Coordinates of C-alpha atoms in Angstrom, one line a residue:
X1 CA 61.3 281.2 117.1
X2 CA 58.2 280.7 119.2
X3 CA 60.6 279.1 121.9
X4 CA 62.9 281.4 122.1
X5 CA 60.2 283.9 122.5
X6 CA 58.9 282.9 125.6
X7 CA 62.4 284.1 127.0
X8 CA 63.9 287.3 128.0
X9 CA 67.4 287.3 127.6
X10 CA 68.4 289.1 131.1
X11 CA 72.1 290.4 131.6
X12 CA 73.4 289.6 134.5
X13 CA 76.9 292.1 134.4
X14 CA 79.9 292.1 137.4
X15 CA 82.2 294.9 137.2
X16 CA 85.6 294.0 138.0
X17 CA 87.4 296.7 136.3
X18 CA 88.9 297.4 140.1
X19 CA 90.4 294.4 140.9
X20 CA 93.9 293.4 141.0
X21 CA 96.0 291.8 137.9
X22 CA 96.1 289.1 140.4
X23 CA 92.5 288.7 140.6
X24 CA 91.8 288.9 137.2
X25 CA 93.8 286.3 136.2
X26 CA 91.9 284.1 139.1
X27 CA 89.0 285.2 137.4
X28 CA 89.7 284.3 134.2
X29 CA 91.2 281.0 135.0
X30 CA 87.9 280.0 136.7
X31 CA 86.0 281.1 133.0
X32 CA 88.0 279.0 131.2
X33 CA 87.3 276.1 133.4
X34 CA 84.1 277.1 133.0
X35 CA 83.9 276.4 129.6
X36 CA 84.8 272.9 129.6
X37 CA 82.6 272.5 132.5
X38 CA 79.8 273.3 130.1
X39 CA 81.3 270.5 127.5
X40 CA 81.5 267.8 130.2
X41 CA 77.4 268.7 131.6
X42 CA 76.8 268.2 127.9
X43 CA 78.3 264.9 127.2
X44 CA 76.5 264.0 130.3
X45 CA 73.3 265.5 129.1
X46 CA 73.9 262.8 125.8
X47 CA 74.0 266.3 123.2
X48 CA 77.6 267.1 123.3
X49 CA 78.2 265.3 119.9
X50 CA 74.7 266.6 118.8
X51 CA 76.6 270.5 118.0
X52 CA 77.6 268.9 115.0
X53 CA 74.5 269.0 113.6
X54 CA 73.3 272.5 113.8
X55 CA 72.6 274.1 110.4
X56 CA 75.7 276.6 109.8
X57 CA 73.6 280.1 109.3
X58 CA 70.6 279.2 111.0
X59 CA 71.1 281.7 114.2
X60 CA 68.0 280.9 116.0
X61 CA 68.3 277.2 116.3
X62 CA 72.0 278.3 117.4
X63 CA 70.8 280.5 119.9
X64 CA 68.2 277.4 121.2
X65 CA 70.8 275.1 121.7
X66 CA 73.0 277.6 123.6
X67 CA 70.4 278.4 125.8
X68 CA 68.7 274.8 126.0
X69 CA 72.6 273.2 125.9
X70 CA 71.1 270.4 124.0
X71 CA 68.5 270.7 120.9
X72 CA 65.2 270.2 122.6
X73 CA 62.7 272.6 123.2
X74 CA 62.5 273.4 127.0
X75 CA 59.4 276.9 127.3
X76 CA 56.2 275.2 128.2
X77 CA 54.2 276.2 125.4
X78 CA 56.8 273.8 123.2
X79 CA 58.3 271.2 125.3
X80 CA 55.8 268.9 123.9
X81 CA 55.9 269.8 120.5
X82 CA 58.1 267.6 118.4
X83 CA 58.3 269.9 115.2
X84 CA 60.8 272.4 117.7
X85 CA 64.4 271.5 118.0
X86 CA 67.5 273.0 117.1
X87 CA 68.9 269.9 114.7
X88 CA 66.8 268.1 112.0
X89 CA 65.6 265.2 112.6
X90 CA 65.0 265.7 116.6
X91 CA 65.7 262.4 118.7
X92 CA 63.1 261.2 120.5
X93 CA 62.6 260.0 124.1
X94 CA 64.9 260.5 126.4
X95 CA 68.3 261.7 126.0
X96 CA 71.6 260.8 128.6
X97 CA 75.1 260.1 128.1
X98 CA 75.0 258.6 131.3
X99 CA 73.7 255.5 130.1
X100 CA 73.8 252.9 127.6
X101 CA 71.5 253.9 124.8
X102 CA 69.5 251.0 124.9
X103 CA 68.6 251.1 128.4
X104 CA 67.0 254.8 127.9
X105 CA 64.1 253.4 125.8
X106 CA 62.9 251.7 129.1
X107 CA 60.6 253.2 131.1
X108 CA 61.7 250.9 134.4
X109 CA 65.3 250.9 133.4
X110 CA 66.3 253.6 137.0
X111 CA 64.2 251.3 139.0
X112 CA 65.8 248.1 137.6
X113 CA 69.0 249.5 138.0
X114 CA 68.7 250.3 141.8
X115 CA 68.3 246.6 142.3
X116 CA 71.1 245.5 140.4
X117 CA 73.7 243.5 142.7
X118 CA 76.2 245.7 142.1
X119 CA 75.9 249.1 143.9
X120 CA 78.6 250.8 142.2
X121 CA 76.2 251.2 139.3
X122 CA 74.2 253.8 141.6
X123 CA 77.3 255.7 142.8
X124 CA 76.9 259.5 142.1
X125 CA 80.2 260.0 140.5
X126 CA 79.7 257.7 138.2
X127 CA 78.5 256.8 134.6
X128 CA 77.1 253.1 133.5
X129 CA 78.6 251.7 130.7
X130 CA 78.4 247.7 129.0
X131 CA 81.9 245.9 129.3
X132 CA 82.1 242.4 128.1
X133 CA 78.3 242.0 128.3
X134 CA 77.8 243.3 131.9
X135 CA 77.2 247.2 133.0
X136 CA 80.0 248.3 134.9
X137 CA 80.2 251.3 136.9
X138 CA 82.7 254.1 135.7
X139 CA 84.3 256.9 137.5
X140 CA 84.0 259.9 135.7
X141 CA 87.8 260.7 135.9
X142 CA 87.8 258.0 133.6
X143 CA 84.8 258.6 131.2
X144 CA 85.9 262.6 130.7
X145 CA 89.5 261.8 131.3
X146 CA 90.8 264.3 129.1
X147 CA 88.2 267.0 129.9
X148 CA 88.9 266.6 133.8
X149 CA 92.5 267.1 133.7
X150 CA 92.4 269.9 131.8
X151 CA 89.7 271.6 134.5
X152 CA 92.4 270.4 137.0
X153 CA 95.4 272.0 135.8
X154 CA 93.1 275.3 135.6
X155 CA 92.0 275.2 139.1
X156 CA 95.9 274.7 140.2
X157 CA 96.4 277.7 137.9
X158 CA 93.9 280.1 139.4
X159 CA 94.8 279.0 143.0
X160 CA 98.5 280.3 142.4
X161 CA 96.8 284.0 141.0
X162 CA 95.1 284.5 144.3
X163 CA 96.2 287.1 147.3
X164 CA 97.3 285.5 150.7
X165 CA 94.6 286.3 152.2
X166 CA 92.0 284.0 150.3
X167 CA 94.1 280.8 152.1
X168 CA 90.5 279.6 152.4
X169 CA 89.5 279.3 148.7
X170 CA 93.1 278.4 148.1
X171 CA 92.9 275.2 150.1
X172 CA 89.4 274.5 148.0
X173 CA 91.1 275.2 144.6
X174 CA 93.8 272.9 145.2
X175 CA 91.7 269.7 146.9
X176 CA 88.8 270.0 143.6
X177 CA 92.0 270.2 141.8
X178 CA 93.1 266.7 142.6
X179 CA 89.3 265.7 143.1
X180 CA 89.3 266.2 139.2
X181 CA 92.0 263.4 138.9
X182 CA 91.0 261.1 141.1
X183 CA 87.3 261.4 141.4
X184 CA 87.2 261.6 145.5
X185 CA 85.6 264.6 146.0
X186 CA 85.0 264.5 149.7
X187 CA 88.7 266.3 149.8
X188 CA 87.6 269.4 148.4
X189 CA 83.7 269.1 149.9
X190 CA 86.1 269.1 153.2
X191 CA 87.9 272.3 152.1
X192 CA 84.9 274.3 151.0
X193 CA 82.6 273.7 154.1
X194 CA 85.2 275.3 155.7
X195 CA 84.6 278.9 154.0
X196 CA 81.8 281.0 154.4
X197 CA 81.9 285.2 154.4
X198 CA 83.9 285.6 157.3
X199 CA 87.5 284.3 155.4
X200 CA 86.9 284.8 151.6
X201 CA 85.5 287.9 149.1
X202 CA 84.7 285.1 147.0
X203 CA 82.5 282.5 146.2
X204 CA 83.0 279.0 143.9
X205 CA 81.5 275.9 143.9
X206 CA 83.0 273.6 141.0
X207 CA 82.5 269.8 140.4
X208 CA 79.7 267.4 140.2
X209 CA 76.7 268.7 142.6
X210 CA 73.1 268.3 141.8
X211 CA 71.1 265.1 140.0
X212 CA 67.6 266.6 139.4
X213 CA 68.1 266.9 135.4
X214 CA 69.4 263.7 134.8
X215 CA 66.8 260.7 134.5
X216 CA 67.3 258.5 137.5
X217 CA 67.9 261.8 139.7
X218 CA 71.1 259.9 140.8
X219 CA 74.1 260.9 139.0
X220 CA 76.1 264.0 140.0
X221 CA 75.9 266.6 137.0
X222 CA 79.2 268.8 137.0
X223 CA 78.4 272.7 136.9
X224 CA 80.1 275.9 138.1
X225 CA 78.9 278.8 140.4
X226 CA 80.8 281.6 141.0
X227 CA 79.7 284.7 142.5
X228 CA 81.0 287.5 144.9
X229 CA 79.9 287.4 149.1
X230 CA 77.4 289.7 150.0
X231 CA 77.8 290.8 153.5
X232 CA 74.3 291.5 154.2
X233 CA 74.0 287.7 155.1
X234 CA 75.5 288.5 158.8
X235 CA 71.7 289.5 159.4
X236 CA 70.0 286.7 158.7
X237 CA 72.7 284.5 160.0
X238 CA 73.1 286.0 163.8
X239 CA 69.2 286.1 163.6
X240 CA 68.7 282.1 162.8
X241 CA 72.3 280.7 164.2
X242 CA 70.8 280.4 168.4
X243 CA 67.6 279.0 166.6
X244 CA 68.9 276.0 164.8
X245 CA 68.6 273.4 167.6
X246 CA 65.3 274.5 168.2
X247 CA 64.1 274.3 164.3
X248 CA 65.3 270.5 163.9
X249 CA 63.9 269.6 167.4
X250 CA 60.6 271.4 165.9
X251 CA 60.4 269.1 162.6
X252 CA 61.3 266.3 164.7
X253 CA 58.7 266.7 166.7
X254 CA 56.3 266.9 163.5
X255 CA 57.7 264.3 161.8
X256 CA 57.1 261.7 164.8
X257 CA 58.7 258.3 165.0
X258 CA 61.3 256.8 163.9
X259 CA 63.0 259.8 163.0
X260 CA 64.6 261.5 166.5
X261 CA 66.0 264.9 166.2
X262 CA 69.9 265.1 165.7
X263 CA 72.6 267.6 166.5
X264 CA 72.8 269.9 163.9
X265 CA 76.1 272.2 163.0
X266 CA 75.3 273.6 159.7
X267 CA 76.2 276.7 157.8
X268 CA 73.1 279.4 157.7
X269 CA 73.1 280.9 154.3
X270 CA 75.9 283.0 153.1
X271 CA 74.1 285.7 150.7
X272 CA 76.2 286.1 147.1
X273 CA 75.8 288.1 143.8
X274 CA 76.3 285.3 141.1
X275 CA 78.8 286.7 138.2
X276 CA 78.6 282.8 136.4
X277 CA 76.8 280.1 136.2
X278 CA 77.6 277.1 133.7
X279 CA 76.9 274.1 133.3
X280 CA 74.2 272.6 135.5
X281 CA 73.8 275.6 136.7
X282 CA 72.7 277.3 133.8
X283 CA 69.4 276.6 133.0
X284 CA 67.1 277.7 129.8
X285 CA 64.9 279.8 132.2
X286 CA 65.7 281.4 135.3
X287 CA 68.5 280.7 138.2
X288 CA 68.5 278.7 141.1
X289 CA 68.0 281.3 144.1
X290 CA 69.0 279.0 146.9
X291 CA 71.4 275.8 147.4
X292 CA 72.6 273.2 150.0
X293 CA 75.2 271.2 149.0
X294 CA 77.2 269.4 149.4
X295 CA 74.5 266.5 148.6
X296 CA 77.2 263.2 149.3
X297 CA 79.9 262.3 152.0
X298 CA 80.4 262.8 154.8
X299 CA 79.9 266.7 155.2
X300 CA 76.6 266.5 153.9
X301 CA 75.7 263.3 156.3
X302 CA 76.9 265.5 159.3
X303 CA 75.0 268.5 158.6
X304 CA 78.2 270.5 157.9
X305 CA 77.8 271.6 154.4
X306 CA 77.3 275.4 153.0
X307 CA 74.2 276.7 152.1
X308 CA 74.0 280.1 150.0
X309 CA 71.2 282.5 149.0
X310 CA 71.7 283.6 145.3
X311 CA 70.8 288.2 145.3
X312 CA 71.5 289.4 142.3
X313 CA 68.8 287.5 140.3
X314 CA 65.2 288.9 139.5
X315 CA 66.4 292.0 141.0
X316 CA 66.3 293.6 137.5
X317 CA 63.5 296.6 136.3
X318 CA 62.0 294.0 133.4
X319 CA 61.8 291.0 135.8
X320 CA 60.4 293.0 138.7
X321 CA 57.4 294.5 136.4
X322 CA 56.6 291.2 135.0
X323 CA 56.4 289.6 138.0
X324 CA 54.3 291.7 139.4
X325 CA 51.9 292.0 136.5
X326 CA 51.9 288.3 136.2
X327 CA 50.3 288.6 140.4
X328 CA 47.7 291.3 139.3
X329 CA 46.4 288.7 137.1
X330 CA 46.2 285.5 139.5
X331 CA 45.4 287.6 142.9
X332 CA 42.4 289.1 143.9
X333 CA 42.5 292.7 145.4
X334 CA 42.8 292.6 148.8
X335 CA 45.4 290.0 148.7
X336 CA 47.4 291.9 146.2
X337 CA 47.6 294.7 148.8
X338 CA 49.7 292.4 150.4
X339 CA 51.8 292.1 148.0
X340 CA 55.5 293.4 147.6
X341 CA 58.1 294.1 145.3
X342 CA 60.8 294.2 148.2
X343 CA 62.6 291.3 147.9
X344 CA 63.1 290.5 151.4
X345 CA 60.3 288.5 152.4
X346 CA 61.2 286.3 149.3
X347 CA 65.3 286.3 150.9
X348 CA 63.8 284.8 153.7
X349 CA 61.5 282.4 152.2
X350 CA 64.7 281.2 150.1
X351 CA 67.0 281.6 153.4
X352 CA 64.0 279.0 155.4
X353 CA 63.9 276.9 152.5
X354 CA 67.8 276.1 151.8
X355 CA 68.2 275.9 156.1
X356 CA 65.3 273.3 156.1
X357 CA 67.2 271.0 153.7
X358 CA 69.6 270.3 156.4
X359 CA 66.9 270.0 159.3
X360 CA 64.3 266.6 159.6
X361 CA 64.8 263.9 157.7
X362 CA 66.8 264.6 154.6
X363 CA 68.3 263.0 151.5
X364 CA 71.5 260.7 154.0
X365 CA 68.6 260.2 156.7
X366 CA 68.2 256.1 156.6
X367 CA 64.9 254.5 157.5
X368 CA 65.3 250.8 157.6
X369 CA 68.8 251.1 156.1
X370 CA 67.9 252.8 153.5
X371 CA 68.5 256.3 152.3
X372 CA 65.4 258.1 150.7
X373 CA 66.5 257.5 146.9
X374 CA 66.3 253.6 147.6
X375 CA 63.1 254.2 149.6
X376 CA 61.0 256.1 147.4
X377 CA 63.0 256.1 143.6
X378 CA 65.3 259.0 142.9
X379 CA 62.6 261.6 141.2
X380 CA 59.8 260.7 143.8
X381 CA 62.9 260.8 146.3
X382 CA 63.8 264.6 145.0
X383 CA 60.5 266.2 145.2
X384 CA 59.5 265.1 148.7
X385 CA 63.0 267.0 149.8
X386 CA 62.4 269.9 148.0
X387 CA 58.3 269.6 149.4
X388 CA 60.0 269.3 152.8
X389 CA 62.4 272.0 152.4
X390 CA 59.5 274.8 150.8
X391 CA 56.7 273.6 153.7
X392 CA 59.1 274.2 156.3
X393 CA 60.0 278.1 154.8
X394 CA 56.1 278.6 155.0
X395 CA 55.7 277.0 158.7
X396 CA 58.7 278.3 160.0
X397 CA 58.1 282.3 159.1
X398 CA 54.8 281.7 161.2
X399 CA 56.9 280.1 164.1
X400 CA 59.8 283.0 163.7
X401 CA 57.0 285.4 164.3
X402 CA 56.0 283.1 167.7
X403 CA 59.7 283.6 168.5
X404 CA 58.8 287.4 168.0
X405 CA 62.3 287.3 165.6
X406 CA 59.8 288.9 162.9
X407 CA 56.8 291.1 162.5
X408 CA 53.2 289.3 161.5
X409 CA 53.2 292.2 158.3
X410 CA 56.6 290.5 157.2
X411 CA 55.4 286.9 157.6
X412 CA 51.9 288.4 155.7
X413 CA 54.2 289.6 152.7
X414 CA 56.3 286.4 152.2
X415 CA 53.4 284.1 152.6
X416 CA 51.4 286.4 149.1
X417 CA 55.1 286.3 147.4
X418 CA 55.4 282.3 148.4
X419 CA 52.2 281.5 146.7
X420 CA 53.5 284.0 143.5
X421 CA 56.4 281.7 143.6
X422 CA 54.2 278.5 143.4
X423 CA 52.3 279.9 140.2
X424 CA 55.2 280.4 138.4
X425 CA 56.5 276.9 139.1
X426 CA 52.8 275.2 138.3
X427 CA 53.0 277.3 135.2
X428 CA 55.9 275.2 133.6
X429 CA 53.8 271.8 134.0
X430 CA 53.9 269.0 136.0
X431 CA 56.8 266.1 133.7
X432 CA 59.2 266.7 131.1
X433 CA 58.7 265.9 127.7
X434 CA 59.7 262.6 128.4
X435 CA 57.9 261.8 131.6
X436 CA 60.0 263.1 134.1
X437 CA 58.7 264.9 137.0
X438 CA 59.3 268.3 137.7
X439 CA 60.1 268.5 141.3
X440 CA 59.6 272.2 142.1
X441 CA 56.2 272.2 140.0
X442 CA 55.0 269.1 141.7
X443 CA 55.5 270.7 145.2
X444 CA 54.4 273.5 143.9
X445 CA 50.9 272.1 143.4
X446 CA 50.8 269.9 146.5
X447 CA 51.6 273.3 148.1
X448 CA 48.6 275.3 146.6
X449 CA 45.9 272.3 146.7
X450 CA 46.9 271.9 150.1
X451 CA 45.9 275.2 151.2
X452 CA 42.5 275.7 148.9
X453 CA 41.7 272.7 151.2
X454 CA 42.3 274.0 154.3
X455 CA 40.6 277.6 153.5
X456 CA 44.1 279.3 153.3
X457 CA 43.9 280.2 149.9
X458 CA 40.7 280.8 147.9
X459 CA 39.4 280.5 144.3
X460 CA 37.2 283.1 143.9
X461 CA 35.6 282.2 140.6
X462 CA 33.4 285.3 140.2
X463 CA 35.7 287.8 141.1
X464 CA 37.8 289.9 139.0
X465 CA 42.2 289.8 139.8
X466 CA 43.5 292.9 140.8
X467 CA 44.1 293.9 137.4
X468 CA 40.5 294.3 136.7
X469 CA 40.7 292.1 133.3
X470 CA 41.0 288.7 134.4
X471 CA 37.7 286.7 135.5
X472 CA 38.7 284.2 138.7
X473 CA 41.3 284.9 141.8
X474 CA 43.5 283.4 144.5
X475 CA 42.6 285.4 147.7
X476 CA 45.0 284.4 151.0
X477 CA 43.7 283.8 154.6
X478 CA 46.2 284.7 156.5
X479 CA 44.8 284.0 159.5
X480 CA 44.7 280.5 158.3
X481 CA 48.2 279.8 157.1
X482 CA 49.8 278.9 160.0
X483 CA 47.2 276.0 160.8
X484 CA 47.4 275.0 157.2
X485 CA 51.3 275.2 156.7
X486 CA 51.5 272.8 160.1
X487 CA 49.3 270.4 159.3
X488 CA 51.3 269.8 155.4
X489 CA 54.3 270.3 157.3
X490 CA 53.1 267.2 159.7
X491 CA 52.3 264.7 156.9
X492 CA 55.6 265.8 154.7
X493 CA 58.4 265.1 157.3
X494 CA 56.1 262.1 158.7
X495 CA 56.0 260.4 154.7
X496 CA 59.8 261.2 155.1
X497 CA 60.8 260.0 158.5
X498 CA 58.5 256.5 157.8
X499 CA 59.8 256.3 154.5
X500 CA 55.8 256.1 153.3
X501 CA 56.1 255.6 149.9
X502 CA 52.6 254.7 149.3
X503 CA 51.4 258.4 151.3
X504 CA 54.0 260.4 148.6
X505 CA 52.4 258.7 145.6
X506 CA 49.0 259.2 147.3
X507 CA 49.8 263.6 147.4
X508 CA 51.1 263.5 144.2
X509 CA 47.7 261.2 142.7
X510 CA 45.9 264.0 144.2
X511 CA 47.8 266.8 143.9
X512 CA 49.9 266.8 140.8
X513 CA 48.0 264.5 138.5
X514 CA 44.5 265.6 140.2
X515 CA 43.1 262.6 140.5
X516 CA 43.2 261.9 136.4
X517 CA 45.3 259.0 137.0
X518 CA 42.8 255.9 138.4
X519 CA 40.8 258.3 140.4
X520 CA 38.9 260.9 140.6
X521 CA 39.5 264.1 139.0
X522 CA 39.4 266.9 141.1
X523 CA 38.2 269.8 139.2
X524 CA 39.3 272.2 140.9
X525 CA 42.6 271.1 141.1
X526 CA 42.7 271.1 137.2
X527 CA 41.2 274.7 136.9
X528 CA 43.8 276.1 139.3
X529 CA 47.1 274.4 137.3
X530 CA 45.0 275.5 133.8
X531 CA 44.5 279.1 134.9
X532 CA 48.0 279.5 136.1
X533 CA 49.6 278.4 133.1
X534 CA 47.7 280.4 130.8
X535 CA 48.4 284.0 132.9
X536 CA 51.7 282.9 133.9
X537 CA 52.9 282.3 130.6
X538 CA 52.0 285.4 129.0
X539 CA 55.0 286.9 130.1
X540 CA 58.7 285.0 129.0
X541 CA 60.8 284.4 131.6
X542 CA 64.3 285.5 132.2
X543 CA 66.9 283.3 130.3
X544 CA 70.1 284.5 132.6
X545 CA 73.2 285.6 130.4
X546 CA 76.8 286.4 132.2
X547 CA 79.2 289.0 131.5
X548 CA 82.3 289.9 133.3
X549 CA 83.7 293.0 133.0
X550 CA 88.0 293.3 132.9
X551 CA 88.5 297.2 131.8

């Protein structure tokens, strides 16, 4: 029960009553997939068979494993607490199906596996299993054979329901429908670069994407994400589109040698209004509000992947008021004058951000033959992309306004709603339960101490927020911001472009463990994570549910 409190359960409705018999049975063709989607993340996620032990009328720890899709307690004021799970008898540790059980107890076990002689092991679309003594890589057409063909015939299905016109999304339905038989998914990664808002109403990414949640942050966890185009991302693309040459020659220029600027032929974001997410797109709290994908092949290696900017989350009454309570606690005044509940500086932060991911050196970028999940281990690997990605939204609003493409008030308003966005992800802690970093909270904090360094943002100790309750404020220079924002931005994409593993571990010594961890603590560092947490987490946080409506 106290889990589940610290989350708001936040409707997230899409009328379709106006849409064509046609459509609808597209639509619900894509739910059903959905579903078994959601069975699949799970057995990947190791608590699939775990359903079976959920006590028959207890309807909270039902409602936890729904929302957690496993029985562990995810808020932050329970991760850590090993009396809260949804099942009896709670396992402990970590918990994959992607493994062998054995190999989980093993703190090492992702590095050790990396240097295995056979690289198969490390493949993305793969799980690793023991076969006559020996791990051995399997495709997952194999391991969710029956699951996979059944997704398969469902996407053929749905691609037969939809109007002429959609020949785009068509094309995709069909190539992800094989891709689900055969496991080569660079097929349908081909077909869906190739739509955007100018040839579909619609959008859908289905398959095995993202790796963050799994514990070597290598394999390819399967989720669904399907949502309706929002037009209004014409602005933002004819705005950017003459300006991407110049962005990567920009972070190639900060990131210094070896890494020499490439040409670049990515998708700007298409804007959409999410009516699903499963899968490894559903998380316990909140929505992913920006994506780059795909992350494999040969699209993603040549820069022509699709990058989307998700609208029709946090835009609700509830979420809007408690995100700008949560501010009035953490800012001082004058900075949360600055402040806005418009959510278009925080489009653009999100638009910078998921544009950066395929500018500079990124996650295919080799330094000394090696790609940066070999270079620096799959989780450091994962936050230093997403660090890359979030410095460059910061430095690049302060360069757009040098290009005059935007006003200094709109660069002031999304730098105050940036740092709100790096409270909330300090707030949820730094590791798992088990460990495992938290890649948004770490750059979160590398973010933040960063800037209290260079005089950008201030602690105010003595100083009341703008609430007038709480004792101790953030206060933004703004003047300072673009000095501060280059020089992180400089020593990010340099750590990347050298592949300097020793300079990551070094930020996050500092940064994210502050110092506790063989050096010296850094006090204020630990004061600024301890505050946030305890005002951030006075409010739950949306736990996103989906409805679809047919009449």
């Amino acid at each position: 029960v106290k889990e589940l409190a610290q989350g708001r359960p936040t409707l997230v409705e899409t009328d379709m009553r106006s849409f064509t018999a046609g459509e609808k049975r597209f639509v619900a063709h894509i739910l059903e997939a959905a579903a078994i989607i959601e069975d699949i993340f799970q057995k990947q996620k190791g608590t699939f068979a775990l359903r079976d032990r959920l006590p028959a009328n207890d309807s909270a720890s039902r409602a936890l494993f729904f929302r957690s899709q496993g029985p562990k307690c995810e808020a932050p004021l329970t991760q850590n607490d090993p009396a809260c799970s949804a099942i009896p008898e709670a396992p402990k540790g970590k918990l994959s199906g992607m493994y062998p059980q054995e190999m989980l107890g093993n703190d090492k076990f992702c590095d050790e596996l990396g240097k295995e002689a056979d690289k198969k092991l490390m493949d993305p679309f793969t799980v690793v299993r023991k076969k006559d003594g020996k791990l051995a890589a399997v495709p997952y057409t194999e391991e969710y054979k029956s699951d996979m063909t059944a997704v398969s015939t469902l996407l053929a299905r749905a691609a037969e329901d939809l109007d002429p016109k959609e020949a785009a999304l068509k094309a995709y339905l069909l190539a992800a429908s094989k891709a689900f038989l055969d496991n080569d998914w660079v097929p349908a990664d081909e077909a869906w670069a190739k739509m955007g808002v100018d040839n579909s109403k619609w959008y859908l990414r289905i398959g095995p994407d993202e790796t963050y949640e799994e514990p070597c942050n290598t394999k390819a966890l399967f989720h669904v994400s399907f949502a309706l185009i929002n037009q209004k991302s014409l602005f933002w693309q004819k705005k950017l589109d003459p300006l991407k040459t110049d962005m990567e020659n920009e972070l190639a220029k900060l990131a210094g040698g070896p890494y020499k600027a490439r040409k670049v032929s990515f998708k700007l974001p298409d804007f959409i209004d999410v009516a699903l997410n499963a899968g490894d797109a559903r998380p316990a709290f909140g929505a992913t509000i920006g994506q780059s994908l795909p992350n494999f092949g040969p699209v993603a290696n040549e820069g022509r992947g699709r990058t989307v900017a998700m609208t029709s989350f946090y835009t609700d009454p509830d979420s809007i008021a408690a995100l700008k309570e949560t501010s009035e606690s953490l800012l001082c005044k004058d900075t949360m004058a600055v402040y806005t509940t418009d959510a278009g500086p925080q489009l653009m932060s999100t638009v910078l951000h998921e544009a950066a991911h395929n500018l500079g050196p990124a996650h295919q970028y080799k330094v000394n033959g090696k790609i940066d999940r070999e270079v620096f281990g799959g989780p450091l690997a994962s936050t230093f992309e997403e660090l890359k990605a979030q410095t460059a939204a910061l430095y690049f609003t302060d360069w757009l306004v040098g290009k005059k493409e935007i006003s200094q008030e709109e660069a002031d308003k999304a730098h105050v709603r940036d740092l709100v966005w790096s409270f909330g992800h300090i707030s949820r802690g730094m590791y798992t339960e088990t460990g495992q970093p938290k890649s948004y909270s770490q750059l979160a904090s590398i973010q933040l101490m960063h800037l209290v360094k260079e005089g950008a943002v201030e602690w105010r100790a003595n100083e009341s927020a703008a609430n007038g309750k709480d004792k101790g404020c953030f206060a933004v220079n703004l003047k300072k911001f673009p000095a501060a924002t280059k020089k992180l931005m400089t020593e990010v994409a340099g750590i990347k472009g050298r592949g300097d593993k020793k300079g990551a571990e070094t930020l996050v010594a500092k940064w994210v463990d502050c110092g506790k961890k063989g050096g010296k603590p850094d006090a204020t560092c630990t004061t600024a994570q301890d505050t946030i947490k305890e005002r951030v987490l006075r409010a739950p946080k949306p736990s996103f549910l989906y409805a679809i409506r047919f009449e």
